[in-house]
Tab-separated table of C-alpha atoms and ligand atoms in Angstrom:
chain	number	residue	atom	x	y	z
A	205	MET	CA	119.243	80.854	124.986
A	206	ILE	CA	121.492	82.473	122.432
A	207	LEU	CA	121.620	82.249	118.771
A	208	LYS	CA	125.348	82.446	117.472
A	209	GLY	CA	126.456	83.642	114.326
A	210	GLY	CA	123.490	83.731	112.293
A	211	LYS	CA	122.123	86.694	110.208
A	212	ILE	CA	119.146	88.928	110.108
A	213	VAL	CA	117.441	91.211	108.025
A	214	LYS	CA	117.548	95.067	109.115
A	215	ASN	CA	115.850	97.808	106.642
A	216	GLY	CA	116.515	95.485	103.914
A	217	ARG	CA	120.049	94.490	104.583
A	218	VAL	CA	121.433	91.132	105.748
A	219	GLU	CA	123.515	91.828	108.742
A	220	LYS	CA	125.731	89.424	110.920
A	221	LYS	CA	123.987	89.298	114.496
A	222	ASP	CA	123.623	87.170	117.772
A	223	VAL	CA	120.262	86.899	118.876
A	224	ARG	CA	119.585	86.125	122.654
A	225	ILE	CA	115.908	85.317	123.828
A	226	SER	CA	114.936	85.404	127.429
A	227	GLY	CA	111.511	83.838	128.358
A	228	LYS	CA	108.886	84.526	125.339
A	229	TYR	CA	110.942	87.530	124.031
A	230	ILE	CA	114.066	88.541	122.138
A	231	ALA	CA	115.824	90.049	124.722
A	232	GLU	CA	118.984	91.221	122.831
A	233	ILE	CA	120.557	91.531	119.271
A	234	GLY	CA	124.046	92.115	119.064
A	235	ASP	CA	127.241	91.712	117.421
A	236	ASN	CA	129.013	89.249	119.880
A	237	ILE	CA	126.797	88.512	122.783
A	238	ASP	CA	128.507	87.024	125.874
A	239	ASP	CA	127.470	83.424	125.930
A	240	SER	CA	129.655	82.542	128.865
A	241	ALA	CA	126.731	82.716	131.196
A	242	ASN	CA	124.797	79.135	131.548
A	243	GLU	CA	122.603	79.434	128.830
A	244	SER	CA	122.040	77.087	125.983
A	245	VAL	CA	123.631	78.476	122.770
A	246	TYR	CA	122.842	77.254	119.315
A	247	ASP	CA	125.210	77.574	116.671
A	248	VAL	CA	123.575	79.122	113.668
A	249	LYS	CA	126.739	80.673	111.667
A	250	GLY	CA	125.734	81.384	108.008
A	251	CYS	CA	121.878	80.847	108.728
A	252	LEU	CA	119.437	83.058	108.110
A	253	ILE	CA	117.069	84.223	111.384
A	254	ILE	CA	113.799	85.290	110.323
A	255	PRO	CA	110.197	85.344	112.094
A	256	GLY	CA	108.360	82.387	111.887
A	257	ALA	CA	106.263	82.006	108.816
A	258	VAL	CA	102.374	82.374	108.632
A	259	ASP	CA	100.387	80.166	106.484
A	260	VAL	CA	96.959	81.236	105.949
A	261	HIS	CA	96.203	77.879	104.099
A	262	GLY	CA	96.588	74.465	105.596
A	263	HIS	CA	94.566	71.360	106.107
A	264	LEU	CA	95.297	69.847	109.470
A	265	ARG	CA	92.381	67.288	108.871
A	266	GLU	CA	91.163	66.818	112.547
A	267	PRO	CA	88.530	66.171	113.177
A	268	GLY	CA	87.719	63.253	110.786
A	269	PHE	CA	90.531	62.365	108.533
A	270	GLU	CA	93.314	61.809	111.294
A	271	TYR	CA	94.454	58.905	109.153
A	272	LYS	CA	95.916	61.785	106.850
A	273	GLU	CA	96.899	64.035	109.472
A	274	THR	CA	96.277	65.584	113.017
A	275	ILE	CA	96.697	68.565	114.721
A	276	ALA	CA	100.172	67.013	116.471
A	277	THR	CA	101.294	66.111	113.379
A	278	GLY	CA	100.343	68.773	111.381
A	279	THR	CA	101.508	71.581	113.403
A	280	TYR	CA	104.982	69.866	114.007
A	281	SER	CA	105.107	69.628	110.007
A	282	ALA	CA	104.525	73.258	109.938
A	283	ALA	CA	107.134	73.974	112.663
A	284	ALA	CA	109.802	71.443	110.761
A	285	GLY	CA	109.069	74.294	107.835
A	286	GLY	CA	109.676	76.972	110.073
A	287	ILE	CA	105.879	77.860	109.928
A	288	THR	CA	105.048	79.178	113.524
A	289	THR	CA	101.247	80.196	112.537
A	290	VAL	CA	98.643	78.270	110.534
A	291	MET	CA	94.955	79.240	109.536
A	292	ALA	CA	93.377	75.597	109.291
A	293	MET	CA	90.696	74.995	106.392
A	294	PRO	CA	87.405	73.767	107.972
A	295	ASN	CA	86.672	70.846	105.391
A	296	THR	CA	87.151	68.424	108.319
A	297	ASN	CA	84.371	66.009	109.733
A	298	PRO	CA	82.343	67.567	110.929
A	299	ALA	CA	83.211	70.952	109.229
A	300	VAL	CA	83.990	73.954	111.644
A	301	ASP	CA	80.235	75.192	110.703
A	302	SER	CA	78.705	75.882	114.258
A	303	VAL	CA	80.168	77.278	117.364
A	304	GLU	CA	79.734	73.543	119.114
A	305	HIS	CA	82.200	72.147	116.150
A	306	TYR	CA	84.487	75.434	116.650
A	307	ASN	CA	84.617	74.942	120.527
A	308	ASP	CA	85.696	71.094	119.843
A	309	VAL	CA	88.560	72.203	117.217
A	310	LYS	CA	89.797	74.752	119.591
A	311	ALA	CA	90.031	72.331	122.661
A	312	ARG	CA	92.206	69.940	120.292
A	313	ILE	CA	94.434	72.788	119.196
A	314	GLU	CA	95.070	73.759	122.749
A	315	ARG	CA	95.616	70.194	123.642
A	316	ASP	CA	98.026	69.365	120.617
A	317	ALA	CA	99.314	72.028	118.400
A	318	VAL	CA	102.777	72.904	118.759
A	319	ILE	CA	102.358	76.421	116.812
A	320	SER	CA	99.467	78.936	116.911
A	321	VAL	CA	96.543	77.699	114.855
A	322	TYR	CA	93.588	79.760	113.687
A	323	PRO	CA	90.735	77.571	112.491
A	324	PHE	CA	88.645	78.973	109.407
A	325	GLY	CA	84.593	79.019	109.829
A	326	ALA	CA	83.057	77.241	107.051
A	327	VAL	CA	80.831	79.567	105.092
A	328	THR	CA	78.359	77.112	104.499
A	329	CYS	CA	77.145	73.566	106.563
A	330	GLY	CA	79.511	71.133	106.069
A	331	GLU	CA	80.791	72.900	103.195
A	332	LYS	CA	77.969	71.616	101.076
A	333	GLY	CA	76.993	75.259	99.534
A	334	ILE	CA	73.249	74.631	100.492
A	335	GLU	CA	72.644	76.643	103.887
A	336	LEU	CA	74.769	78.903	105.703
A	337	ALA	CA	77.109	78.008	108.538
A	338	ASP	CA	76.419	79.825	111.757
A	339	ILE	CA	78.285	82.910	110.785
A	340	GLU	CA	77.262	85.246	113.192
A	341	GLY	CA	78.022	82.832	115.931
A	342	LEU	CA	81.592	82.311	114.460
A	343	ILE	CA	82.217	85.701	113.414
A	344	ASN	CA	83.792	86.876	116.811
A	345	LYS	CA	85.837	83.734	117.005
A	346	VAL	CA	87.585	82.917	113.800
A	347	LYS	CA	90.044	85.184	111.621
A	348	GLY	CA	88.100	84.290	108.504
A	349	PHE	CA	85.646	82.117	106.720
A	350	SER	CA	86.248	79.484	103.742
A	351	ASP	CA	84.513	76.808	102.045
A	352	ASP	CA	87.823	75.650	100.729
A	353	GLY	CA	87.955	72.520	98.726
A	354	ALA	CA	84.588	73.352	97.202
A	355	GLY	CA	83.586	76.595	94.968
A	356	PHE	CA	80.717	78.682	95.714
A	357	GLU	CA	77.867	77.436	93.112
A	358	ASN	CA	74.855	79.176	94.896
A	359	LEU	CA	75.547	82.811	94.405
A	360	LYS	CA	72.695	83.849	96.322
A	361	LEU	CA	73.960	82.283	99.305
A	362	LEU	CA	77.458	83.474	99.092
A	363	LYS	CA	76.172	87.208	98.766
A	364	ARG	CA	74.097	86.438	101.967
A	365	ALA	CA	77.324	85.573	103.388
A	366	MET	CA	79.062	88.528	102.186
A	367	GLU	CA	76.479	90.812	103.638
A	368	LEU	CA	76.946	89.305	107.068
A	369	ILE	CA	80.832	89.242	106.994
A	370	LYS	CA	81.136	92.402	105.658
A	371	GLY	CA	83.000	95.029	107.850
A	372	LYS	CA	83.647	92.274	110.329
A	373	SER	CA	85.802	89.333	108.765
A	374	ILE	CA	86.982	88.134	105.468
A	375	ILE	CA	86.267	85.109	103.014
A	376	ALA	CA	89.083	83.155	101.426
A	377	SER	CA	87.559	81.832	98.294
A	378	HIS	CA	88.502	78.532	96.477
A	379	ALA	CA	87.464	80.076	93.017
A	380	GLU	CA	86.091	77.044	91.090
A	381	ALA	CA	82.987	77.310	88.942
A	382	LYS	CA	82.284	73.753	88.383
A	383	GLU	CA	79.846	73.912	85.463
A	384	TYR	CA	82.772	75.185	83.364
A	385	ASN	CA	84.550	71.846	81.637
A	386	ASP	CA	87.732	73.742	81.393
A	387	SER	CA	89.334	74.306	84.470
A	388	ARG	CA	91.154	77.273	83.616
A	389	GLU	CA	87.722	78.738	82.685
A	390	ALA	CA	86.276	77.219	86.077
A	391	GLU	CA	88.791	79.511	87.935
A	392	TYR	CA	88.804	82.847	86.195
A	393	LYS	CA	84.677	82.782	85.571
A	394	ALA	CA	84.518	82.096	89.423
A	395	VAL	CA	86.904	85.047	90.086
A	396	GLU	CA	84.756	87.335	87.760
A	397	ARG	CA	81.344	86.562	89.385
A	398	GLU	CA	82.737	86.661	93.018
A	399	LEU	CA	84.354	89.887	92.366
A	400	ALA	CA	80.923	91.382	91.043
A	401	LEU	CA	79.343	90.254	94.403
A	402	VAL	CA	82.299	91.982	96.085
A	403	LYS	CA	81.575	94.831	94.294
A	404	GLU	CA	78.037	94.960	95.515
A	405	THR	CA	78.429	94.233	98.868
A	406	GLY	CA	81.738	95.631	99.845
A	407	CYS	CA	83.098	92.512	101.617
A	408	LYS	CA	86.879	91.771	102.440
A	409	TYR	CA	87.840	89.127	100.216
A	410	HIS	CA	90.856	86.595	99.480
A	411	PHE	CA	91.289	84.588	96.481
A	412	CYS	CA	93.167	81.167	97.485
A	413	HIS	CA	95.947	79.531	95.300
A	414	ILE	CA	95.017	81.767	91.974
A	415	SER	CA	96.512	79.983	89.190
A	416	CYS	CA	95.501	81.617	85.929
A	417	ALA	CA	96.729	84.654	83.937
A	418	GLU	CA	93.357	85.901	83.420
A	419	SER	CA	92.343	85.533	87.311
A	420	PHE	CA	95.482	87.940	88.129
A	421	GLU	CA	94.008	90.442	85.499
A	422	LEU	CA	90.844	90.338	86.967
A	423	ILE	CA	92.186	90.700	90.576
A	424	GLU	CA	94.436	93.662	89.744
A	425	ARG	CA	91.445	95.419	87.692
A	426	ALA	CA	89.587	95.054	90.645
A	427	GLN	CA	92.228	96.325	93.142
A	428	LYS	CA	92.666	99.100	91.035
A	429	SER	CA	89.133	100.089	91.232
A	430	GLY	CA	89.413	100.152	95.166
A	431	LEU	CA	87.900	96.695	95.982
A	432	ASP	CA	89.301	95.120	99.119
A	433	VAL	CA	90.500	92.167	97.576
A	434	THR	CA	93.892	90.116	97.851
A	435	CYS	CA	94.885	86.641	96.494
A	436	GLU	CA	97.492	84.188	97.482
A	437	VAL	CA	99.722	81.737	95.117
A	438	THR	CA	101.329	78.540	96.403
A	439	PRO	CA	104.621	77.450	95.804
A	440	HIS	CA	103.541	74.722	93.444
A	441	HIS	CA	101.801	77.199	91.020
A	442	LEU	CA	104.632	79.402	91.236
A	443	PHE	CA	107.432	76.634	90.645
A	444	MET	CA	105.608	73.782	88.542
A	445	ASP	CA	103.846	73.271	85.681
A	446	GLU	CA	101.595	70.906	83.844
A	447	ASP	CA	104.333	69.446	81.838
A	448	MET	CA	105.883	67.819	85.140
A	449	ILE	CA	102.454	65.738	86.259
A	450	LYS	CA	103.194	62.711	84.078
A	451	ASN	CA	100.342	60.957	85.634
A	452	ASN	CA	101.985	60.861	89.024
A	453	PRO	CA	99.370	61.591	91.792
A	454	ASN	CA	101.940	63.424	94.013
A	455	PHE	CA	101.424	66.309	91.427
A	456	LYS	CA	97.751	66.194	91.267
A	457	MET	CA	96.018	69.270	93.280
A	458	ALA	CA	93.151	71.808	92.904
A	459	PRO	CA	93.879	73.924	91.302
A	460	PRO	CA	96.063	71.928	88.937
A	461	LEU	CA	99.226	72.621	87.649
A	462	ARG	CA	98.973	74.899	84.617
A	463	SER	CA	100.703	76.074	81.379
A	464	ARG	CA	104.159	77.680	81.412
A	465	ASP	CA	102.612	81.259	80.598
A	466	ASP	CA	100.187	80.708	83.600
A	467	ARG	CA	103.317	79.908	85.846
A	468	GLU	CA	104.897	82.945	84.662
A	469	ALA	CA	102.029	85.156	85.242
A	470	THR	CA	101.813	83.580	88.828
A	471	VAL	CA	105.601	84.695	89.350
A	472	ASN	CA	104.843	88.149	87.832
A	473	ALA	CA	101.619	88.590	89.835
A	474	LEU	CA	103.672	88.073	92.969
A	475	LEU	CA	106.688	90.124	92.063
A	476	LYS	CA	104.013	93.138	91.071
A	477	GLY	CA	102.188	92.980	94.150
A	478	VAL	CA	98.990	91.701	92.828
A	479	ALA	CA	99.387	88.626	94.879
A	480	THR	CA	100.737	89.598	98.041
A	481	VAL	CA	100.617	86.165	100.051
A	482	ILE	CA	102.308	82.922	99.527
A	483	ALA	CA	100.397	80.013	101.033
A	484	THR	CA	101.124	76.217	101.108
A	485	ASP	CA	97.465	74.646	100.708
A	486	HIS	CA	99.441	71.939	102.509
A	487	ALA	CA	97.033	69.079	101.729
A	488	PRO	CA	97.882	65.607	103.221
A	489	HIS	CA	96.586	62.185	101.883
A	490	SER	CA	97.386	58.706	103.047
A	491	ASP	CA	99.961	56.487	100.924
A	492	GLU	CA	97.122	54.395	99.839
A	493	GLU	CA	95.116	57.133	98.478
A	494	LYS	CA	97.699	58.576	96.587
A	495	ALA	CA	99.194	55.287	95.309
A	496	ARG	CA	95.771	54.941	93.195
A	497	ALA	CA	95.675	55.678	89.604
A	498	TYR	CA	95.912	59.344	88.789
A	499	GLU	CA	92.102	59.876	88.061
A	500	ASP	CA	91.106	58.175	91.239
A	501	ALA	CA	93.499	59.779	93.730
A	502	PRO	CA	92.592	62.858	95.728
A	503	ASN	CA	93.602	66.456	94.851
A	504	GLY	CA	96.315	68.015	97.286
A	505	ILE	CA	100.250	68.201	97.975
A	506	ILE	CA	101.816	68.391	101.342
A	507	GLY	CA	103.710	71.761	101.507
A	508	PHE	CA	104.500	73.045	105.286
A	509	GLU	CA	108.142	71.434	105.150
A	510	THR	CA	108.956	72.785	101.468
A	511	MET	CA	107.490	76.485	101.167
A	512	LEU	CA	110.488	78.480	102.718
A	513	PRO	CA	113.363	76.650	101.100
A	514	LEU	CA	111.247	76.667	97.618
A	515	VAL	CA	110.996	80.116	97.815
A	516	TYR	CA	114.469	80.897	98.999
A	517	THR	CA	115.954	78.800	96.430
A	518	LYS	CA	113.834	79.589	93.372
A	519	LEU	CA	113.368	83.340	94.138
A	520	ILE	CA	115.833	84.731	96.410
A	521	ARG	CA	118.970	82.938	95.739
A	522	THR	CA	118.463	83.421	92.066
A	523	GLY	CA	118.350	87.115	92.798
A	524	VAL	CA	114.643	87.631	91.646
A	525	ALA	CA	113.346	88.990	94.631
A	526	ASP	CA	115.111	89.746	98.079
A	527	ILE	CA	114.954	88.305	101.617
A	528	SER	CA	112.530	91.303	102.510
A	529	ASP	CA	110.045	90.232	99.867
A	530	MET	CA	110.429	86.450	101.287
A	531	ILE	CA	109.575	88.189	104.605
A	532	ASN	CA	106.557	90.045	103.285
A	533	TRP	CA	105.067	87.190	101.283
A	534	CYS	CA	105.294	84.695	104.041
A	535	VAL	CA	104.864	86.349	107.065
A	536	ILE	CA	103.775	89.866	107.220
A	537	ASN	CA	101.482	90.244	104.579
A	538	PRO	CA	99.350	87.135	105.387
A	539	ALA	CA	99.142	88.041	108.679
A	540	GLU	CA	98.054	91.524	108.209
A	541	ARG	CA	95.384	90.559	106.035
A	542	PHE	CA	93.834	87.978	108.261
A	543	ASN	CA	94.636	90.294	111.594
A	544	LEU	CA	96.895	87.587	113.118
A	545	PRO	CA	99.945	88.537	115.401
A	546	TYR	CA	103.247	87.881	113.957
A	547	SER	CA	106.863	88.527	114.924
A	548	THR	CA	109.876	90.715	113.705
A	549	ILE	CA	113.443	90.209	114.598
A	550	ASP	CA	113.521	93.122	117.188
A	551	VAL	CA	114.257	93.165	120.939
A	552	GLY	CA	110.914	93.145	122.585
A	553	GLN	CA	109.121	90.814	120.051
A	554	ILE	CA	107.782	87.620	120.806
A	555	ALA	CA	110.410	84.816	119.799
A	556	ASP	CA	108.843	82.931	117.186
A	557	ILE	CA	111.739	82.231	115.045
A	558	ALA	CA	112.401	80.071	112.049
A	559	VAL	CA	116.689	79.490	111.102
A	560	LEU	CA	117.125	78.695	107.432
A	561	ASP	CA	120.348	77.069	106.577
A	562	ILE	CA	120.717	78.923	103.644
A	563	GLU	CA	124.290	78.027	102.594
A	564	ARG	CA	123.871	74.296	102.510
A	565	GLU	CA	122.097	72.546	99.712
A	566	ARG	CA	119.889	69.366	100.917
A	567	GLU	CA	118.012	66.747	98.985
A	568	TYR	CA	114.657	66.357	100.601
A	569	LEU	CA	114.081	62.860	101.065
A	570	ARG	CA	110.820	60.908	102.060
A	571	ASN	CA	112.491	59.931	105.520
A	572	ASP	CA	112.829	63.830	106.285
A	573	ILE	CA	108.846	64.181	105.922
A	574	VAL	CA	107.383	64.545	109.608
A	575	SER	CA	103.907	65.220	108.327
A	576	LYS	CA	101.752	61.811	108.592
A	577	SER	CA	101.492	61.851	105.077
A	578	HIS	CA	104.075	61.868	102.041
A	579	ASN	CA	102.440	63.176	99.097
A	580	SER	CA	105.057	65.613	97.760
A	581	PRO	CA	106.213	66.139	94.614
A	582	TYR	CA	109.876	67.805	96.123
A	583	ILE	CA	110.979	64.290	97.265
A	584	SER	CA	114.444	64.119	95.916
A	585	GLU	CA	114.587	67.845	95.364
A	586	LYS	CA	117.720	69.431	96.028
A	587	LEU	CA	117.128	72.955	97.775
A	588	PHE	CA	118.727	75.581	99.829
A	589	GLY	CA	117.255	77.475	102.828
A	590	PHE	CA	115.712	74.506	104.582
A	591	ASN	CA	114.624	75.366	108.187
A	592	LYS	CA	116.964	73.732	110.978
A	593	LEU	CA	115.391	75.417	114.167
A	594	THR	CA	112.476	76.669	115.247
A	595	ILE	CA	111.349	78.507	118.250
A	596	LYS	CA	107.773	79.488	119.291
A	597	GLN	CA	107.188	82.124	122.220
A	598	GLY	CA	110.797	81.248	123.207
A	599	LYS	CA	110.751	77.529	123.052
A	600	VAL	CA	112.533	75.236	120.658
A	601	ILE	CA	109.959	73.167	119.122
A	602	TYR	CA	111.770	71.824	116.270
A	603	ARG	CA	115.544	70.924	115.405
A	604	TYR	CA	116.929	69.339	112.533
B	93	DOR	O1	94.568	70.005	96.333
B	93	DOR	C1	93.550	70.462	97.102
B	93	DOR	N1	93.328	69.791	98.318
B	93	DOR	N2	92.621	71.508	96.725
B	93	DOR	C2	91.748	71.745	97.645
B	93	DOR	O2	91.188	72.687	97.265
B	93	DOR	C3	91.506	70.708	98.833
B	93	DOR	C4	92.561	70.073	99.169
B	93	DOR	C5	92.212	69.068	100.122
B	93	DOR	O3	91.381	69.307	101.047
B	93	DOR	O4	92.711	67.922	99.974
B	94	ZN	ZN1	90.946	75.321	97.598
B	95	ZN	ZN1	93.119	73.895	100.295
C-alpha cells in the first residue's frame, strides 16, 4: 500500500513524502514512490502522517457495562481517532483484580480489539479500597495498576501496594481525597499525601487527569527533588473550563472542569514539561444516563475521536506548540512511561499510523461518532486535523 502526497515530521521539520507499507512494516519513504505496480494507493494529499497515538487512559467498559461500550466498539472508536494503542482502566465488572479476571479480559481483547489494548490491573479488589488485588499475580502481565474512578482513601493499603509495585511496575492514580468537600482541594490534597508515600517507598507513580494549579506545583516540586513521578492532562481540562458546563451532563466528569486559571495552569504544565502525557479518559455512558438531571448523571465524556483534532487545532495550528510536541505528548511520552511499544515514521518500523486531515475544517457531528455512547461535549465543534485513515500493523482498520 502507498500513502501518496502526505507530510511527515523529520527532525522537527514537516516534509512532503510518500510512504510505502509492505506487510506489517513501513518499507519505503520517498519523494515520488512509483505506484504503477498493482498496489492500493491512498491519496493523502496535504494530510499529516503520524505514528498512531498511544492513549494510556481509556474506559472500554467490558466486561460488565457493555451497554455503554464494548472492546469492539471502543477500540474502533479509538481507531477512528487515530489511536492505535490504549491502556484500559480496570473499573469493569468484574474489575481486573485477579489473574482469572485478567485472563478473561485478555481473551476478549484477542477476540474483538482492532488496536492494541493493555489492561490496567486494579490496585484493590473491585476497586473498593478495602483489600489489595492480586498485585503479585498480575505484576508480570499488566503494564500498570490503577483504581481509576476511585481515589485512595486507605493510605496504609496504598503504601503496601507501592511497596509491592516498586521497581517492577507503575501506579496511575485518580487523585481525589473525598473527605475534602472542595473538589480542588480533594485533588491537590490527594496529590500531596500520595507524593509523601512515593517519597517513602520510591514507587514509580503517574497522576491521571491533573487539573488544578496547586497539583502541578506539587508535582513539579516532586520531580525536581528526583521522585519518579509524571502526570497526564486531558483535552477537556486543557481546552474547556467551568463556565461551559451550564448544567449539561455532557460536560460532567471527574475531575470536573475547573476555573480559567486552572485551565491555563494545565496548558502551562504541558508546555513546561511538568505534564508530559495527554490522555483522553474516554468514559462512555449511555444516552439514558446522560439524559438525567445534571446532579444524577454519571461522570465522564467520550474522547478517543476528538483528542488529536483538538490538540492539533488548539495548540499546533495556533502556533503554541509544534507537531513534534504533539507526537511527544500523544505517542512517545505515554508509551515510554508505561513501557509500551510505539511506532515512528521510519523505514523498518511497524506501520501503526494515523493520517490527519490538517487542511480541512470539519464539524464533529453526532452521526460521526463511532463509539457506542454519544456523551461528547464537542458535538457541533469545528476542528482541523480529524483522522481520516488508521493503519494498524500494516492493515487499514479505519477510513473516513
Ligand atoms: O469522568 C470520569 N469517568 N472520571 C473517572 O474517574 C471515571 C470515569 C468513568 O469510569 O466513567
Ligand atoms: Zn479518573
Ligand atoms: Zn478514567
